[in-house]
Short mmCIF file of C-alpha atoms in Angstrom, two decimals:
data_model
loop_
_atom_site.label_atom_id
_atom_site.label_comp_id
_atom_site.label_asym_id
_atom_site.label_seq_id
_atom_site.Cartn_x
_atom_site.Cartn_y
_atom_site.Cartn_z
CA LYS R 464 0.62 -17.91 5.25
CA GLN R 465 3.28 -14.86 4.16
CA GLU R 466 4.48 -12.96 6.95
CA VAL R 467 6.67 -9.98 6.36
CA THR R 468 8.92 -8.18 9.11
CA GLN R 469 10.59 -5.11 9.22
CA ILE R 470 13.51 -4.08 11.29
CA PRO R 471 14.10 -1.74 12.68
CA ALA R 472 10.73 -0.15 13.66
CA ALA R 473 12.31 3.16 13.54
CA LEU R 474 15.75 4.73 12.90
CA SER R 475 17.17 8.42 13.16
CA VAL R 476 20.20 9.41 11.74
CA PRO R 477 22.11 12.11 11.06
CA GLU R 478 22.03 13.81 7.53
CA GLY R 479 24.38 12.43 5.05
CA GLU R 480 24.42 9.09 6.61
CA ASN R 481 24.10 5.88 4.54
CA LEU R 482 21.55 3.37 5.95
CA VAL R 483 20.24 0.10 5.51
CA LEU R 484 16.58 -0.82 6.17
CA ASN R 485 15.56 -4.37 6.27
CA CYS R 486 12.61 -6.57 5.34
CA SER R 487 12.19 -10.41 5.83
CA PHE R 488 9.65 -12.67 4.30
CA THR R 489 8.47 -16.38 5.52
CA ASP R 490 7.49 -17.42 2.11
CA SER R 491 10.31 -17.63 -0.72
CA ALA R 492 7.81 -18.12 -3.43
CA ILE R 493 7.14 -14.34 -4.29
CA TYR R 494 6.44 -12.89 -7.62
CA ASN R 495 8.10 -9.83 -6.75
CA LEU R 496 8.72 -7.52 -3.99
CA GLN R 497 8.16 -3.97 -3.75
CA TRP R 498 9.26 -1.03 -1.58
CA PHE R 499 7.17 1.92 -0.81
CA ARG R 500 7.33 5.36 1.07
CA GLN R 501 4.39 6.66 3.16
CA ASP R 502 4.39 10.33 4.33
CA PRO R 503 1.94 11.16 7.38
CA GLY R 504 -1.53 11.09 6.43
CA LYS R 505 -0.70 10.23 2.76
CA GLY R 506 -0.99 7.33 0.23
CA LEU R 507 1.90 5.30 -0.55
CA THR R 508 4.55 6.00 -3.19
CA SER R 509 6.26 3.00 -5.01
CA LEU R 510 10.10 3.36 -4.61
CA LEU R 511 11.32 0.51 -6.25
CA LEU R 512 9.90 -3.04 -7.79
CA ILE R 513 11.79 -6.19 -7.63
CA GLN R 514 11.07 -9.14 -9.57
CA SER R 515 11.73 -12.65 -8.29
CA SER R 516 14.44 -13.28 -11.02
CA GLN R 517 16.21 -10.09 -10.16
CA ARG R 518 18.81 -9.42 -7.46
CA GLU R 519 18.66 -5.88 -7.03
CA GLN R 520 17.06 -2.49 -8.34
CA THR R 521 18.59 1.02 -8.43
CA SER R 522 16.79 4.47 -8.73
CA GLY R 523 18.84 7.46 -7.62
CA ARG R 524 20.28 7.19 -4.22
CA LEU R 525 18.19 4.00 -3.43
CA ASN R 526 19.21 0.29 -3.81
CA ALA R 527 16.86 -2.57 -3.08
CA SER R 528 18.45 -5.98 -2.84
CA LEU R 529 16.11 -9.43 -3.01
CA ASP R 530 17.48 -12.61 -1.62
CA LYS R 531 14.70 -15.35 -2.19
CA SER R 532 16.47 -18.26 -0.91
CA SER R 533 16.83 -16.17 2.56
CA GLY R 534 13.66 -14.60 2.62
CA ARG R 535 15.11 -11.19 2.75
CA SER R 536 15.00 -7.62 1.15
CA THR R 537 17.27 -4.62 2.06
CA LEU R 538 16.81 -1.07 0.90
CA TYR R 539 20.05 0.97 0.79
CA ILE R 540 19.67 4.85 0.91
CA ALA R 541 22.87 6.65 0.22
CA ALA R 542 23.75 10.10 1.73
CA SER R 543 20.39 10.61 3.49
CA GLN R 544 18.53 13.96 3.47
CA PRO R 545 15.89 15.44 5.50
CA GLY R 546 13.49 14.92 2.86
CA ASP R 547 13.95 11.29 3.19
CA SER R 548 12.12 11.39 6.45
CA ALA R 549 8.90 9.06 5.93
CA THR R 550 8.01 5.42 6.71
CA TYR R 551 9.24 2.75 4.33
CA LEU R 552 7.04 -0.07 3.85
CA CYS R 553 7.88 -3.42 2.08
CA ALA R 554 5.27 -5.85 0.25
CA ALA R 555 5.81 -9.14 -0.74
CA HIS R 556 3.46 -10.55 -3.68
CA SER R 557 2.69 -14.11 -3.43
CA GLY R 558 -0.01 -16.78 -2.94
CA GLY R 559 -1.37 -15.86 -6.12
CA TYR R 560 -0.08 -12.61 -7.41
CA GLN R 561 -2.96 -10.35 -6.04
CA LYS R 562 -1.96 -11.22 -2.70
CA VAL R 563 0.38 -8.82 -1.33
CA THR R 564 1.58 -9.02 2.26
CA PHE R 565 2.88 -5.72 3.81
CA GLY R 566 5.35 -5.08 6.49
CA THR R 567 4.67 -3.04 9.44
CA GLY R 568 6.99 -0.34 8.30
CA THR R 569 10.20 1.36 9.30
CA LYS R 570 9.70 5.21 10.48
CA LEU R 571 12.71 6.95 9.41
CA GLN R 572 13.92 10.43 10.51
CA VAL R 573 16.53 12.23 9.18
CA ILE R 574 18.17 15.03 11.18
CA PRO R 575 19.54 18.06 9.48
CA GLY K 482 2.96 6.15 -16.01
CA ALA K 483 0.70 4.10 -13.68
CA VAL K 484 -1.40 6.95 -11.79
CA VAL K 485 -3.87 5.89 -9.53
CA SER K 486 -6.19 9.06 -8.18
CA GLN K 487 -8.17 8.63 -5.17
CA HIS K 488 -10.86 11.44 -4.08
CA PRO K 489 -11.93 12.82 -1.85
CA SER K 490 -8.74 13.12 0.21
CA TRP K 491 -10.53 13.93 3.15
CA VAL K 492 -14.34 13.80 4.24
CA ILE K 493 -16.23 14.49 7.56
CA CYS K 494 -19.69 13.11 7.59
CA LYS K 495 -22.22 12.71 10.46
CA SER K 496 -22.96 9.32 11.73
CA GLY K 497 -25.55 7.52 10.13
CA THR K 498 -24.82 8.60 6.74
CA SER K 499 -22.98 7.17 3.51
CA VAL K 500 -19.83 8.14 2.02
CA LYS K 501 -18.49 7.10 -1.52
CA ILE K 502 -14.83 7.29 -2.25
CA GLU K 503 -13.57 6.78 -5.69
CA CYS K 504 -10.49 5.39 -6.94
CA ARG K 505 -9.41 5.71 -10.65
CA SER K 506 -6.63 4.36 -12.77
CA LEU K 507 -5.90 7.17 -14.93
CA ASP K 508 -3.36 5.77 -17.79
CA PHE K 509 -3.95 2.19 -17.66
CA GLN K 510 -6.59 -0.24 -17.22
CA ALA K 511 -7.06 -2.28 -13.99
CA THR K 512 -9.19 -5.27 -13.65
CA THR K 513 -8.41 -5.49 -10.28
CA MET K 514 -8.15 -2.99 -7.78
CA PHE K 515 -7.77 -3.25 -4.01
CA TRP K 516 -9.22 -1.29 -1.08
CA TYR K 517 -6.95 -0.86 2.43
CA ARG K 518 -7.90 0.45 5.61
CA GLN K 519 -5.37 1.92 7.76
CA PHE K 520 -5.41 2.52 11.60
CA PRO K 521 -2.85 5.00 13.03
CA LYS K 522 0.76 3.78 13.29
CA GLN K 523 -0.19 0.41 11.88
CA SER K 524 0.23 -1.04 8.57
CA LEU K 525 -2.22 -1.61 5.94
CA MET K 526 -5.00 -4.01 6.25
CA LEU K 527 -6.76 -5.33 3.22
CA MET K 528 -10.52 -4.92 3.13
CA ALA K 529 -11.46 -6.27 -0.13
CA THR K 530 -10.43 -7.02 -3.79
CA SER K 531 -12.53 -5.38 -6.50
CA ASN K 532 -12.75 -7.05 -9.61
CA GLU K 533 -14.38 -5.26 -12.86
CA GLY K 534 -17.85 -6.61 -13.61
CA SER K 535 -18.16 -9.05 -10.82
CA LYS K 536 -18.57 -8.75 -7.15
CA ALA K 537 -15.77 -7.92 -4.50
CA THR K 538 -13.97 -10.44 -2.62
CA TYR K 539 -14.09 -9.44 0.72
CA GLU K 540 -11.42 -10.46 3.52
CA GLN K 541 -12.41 -12.08 6.75
CA GLY K 542 -14.30 -9.95 9.38
CA VAL K 543 -14.92 -7.11 6.84
CA GLU K 544 -18.76 -6.76 6.46
CA LYS K 545 -19.87 -6.57 2.80
CA ASP K 546 -23.03 -4.84 3.57
CA LYS K 547 -21.11 -1.96 5.36
CA PHE K 548 -18.42 -1.56 3.03
CA LEU K 549 -20.11 -1.56 -0.86
CA ILE K 550 -17.83 -2.03 -3.55
CA ASN K 551 -18.38 -1.22 -7.08
CA HIS K 552 -16.02 -1.72 -10.18
CA ALA K 553 -18.12 -0.83 -12.97
CA SER K 554 -15.37 -0.05 -15.44
CA LEU K 555 -11.41 -0.85 -16.25
CA THR K 556 -10.64 2.52 -14.71
CA LEU K 557 -12.94 3.11 -11.78
CA SER K 558 -13.73 1.40 -8.52
CA THR K 559 -15.90 2.90 -5.48
CA LEU K 560 -15.90 2.12 -1.89
CA THR K 561 -19.31 3.21 -0.01
CA VAL K 562 -19.49 3.32 3.67
CA THR K 563 -23.16 2.76 4.37
CA SER K 564 -24.43 3.92 7.88
CA ALA K 565 -21.04 5.26 9.21
CA HIS K 566 -20.37 5.37 12.57
CA PRO K 567 -17.22 6.97 14.56
CA GLU K 568 -15.70 3.57 14.72
CA ASP K 569 -15.49 3.69 11.02
CA SER K 570 -13.24 6.53 11.06
CA SER K 571 -9.79 5.58 9.51
CA PHE K 572 -7.69 6.41 6.59
CA TYR K 573 -8.87 4.34 3.48
CA ILE K 574 -6.30 3.93 0.41
CA CYS K 575 -7.19 1.98 -2.82
CA SER K 576 -4.39 0.33 -5.01
CA ALA K 577 -4.60 -1.06 -8.64
CA THR K 578 -2.24 -3.13 -10.66
CA ARG K 579 -2.02 -3.47 -14.55
CA ASP K 580 0.04 -7.03 -14.40
CA ARG K 581 2.51 -8.44 -12.34
CA ASN K 582 5.24 -6.80 -14.05
CA TYR K 583 4.29 -3.40 -12.80
CA GLY K 584 3.66 -3.76 -9.14
CA TYR K 585 0.97 -2.02 -7.37
CA THR K 586 0.15 1.70 -7.54
CA PHE K 587 -1.39 3.61 -4.53
CA GLY K 588 -4.11 6.49 -4.35
CA SER K 589 -3.04 9.38 -2.06
CA GLY K 590 -5.76 7.95 0.49
CA THR K 591 -8.87 9.35 2.03
CA ARG K 592 -9.24 10.48 5.63
CA LEU K 593 -12.75 9.72 6.86
CA THR K 594 -13.80 11.24 10.08
CA VAL K 595 -17.39 10.10 11.32
CA VAL K 596 -18.76 12.59 14.27
#
């Protein structure tokens, strides 16, 4: 059974700081790994999708890496802004493509 | 591309009534859609997998007679909460996927409050 853990559970940083969110998974046989952002009371917005054959993906100030062998993914946010404040979730797709397991999320607060 | 629309965004209903939530993939066909429930400060819990033209597959512990799922077309899945009770109050989110190369796209969620 796939288990996905995110550390830290909460993070508060001053504006402009670079930060790293961590995601670990127990079953390395994944199809891909996806990072999402969730604002309070809202649905999930996809940020980055990394296929199992890829090492990293970049979109603007966001960079996500994937190391299947160690069961880890990181989301790097450069020059953080107050608008980045949200809960970030990672999701591992495995056990048959349609099986996705979510982490419990990291709640990020960027202080102006 | 890959937009999923979910309606309504919020609904308040009386205990004992039924509520229908719609999930539409606007710019792609989704043979499979998923319904999640999210409790405050918790991650998403998969309720069921909705397959176009066939019965939904429910996760263990989810009452299929309570949460009716219909996936009548490649772009529409509905979740009906029957005889709703206050404990059914929650945030419900749907998602859809085109294929493994595109990942999952989520709707904006529905906040259900049963009074």
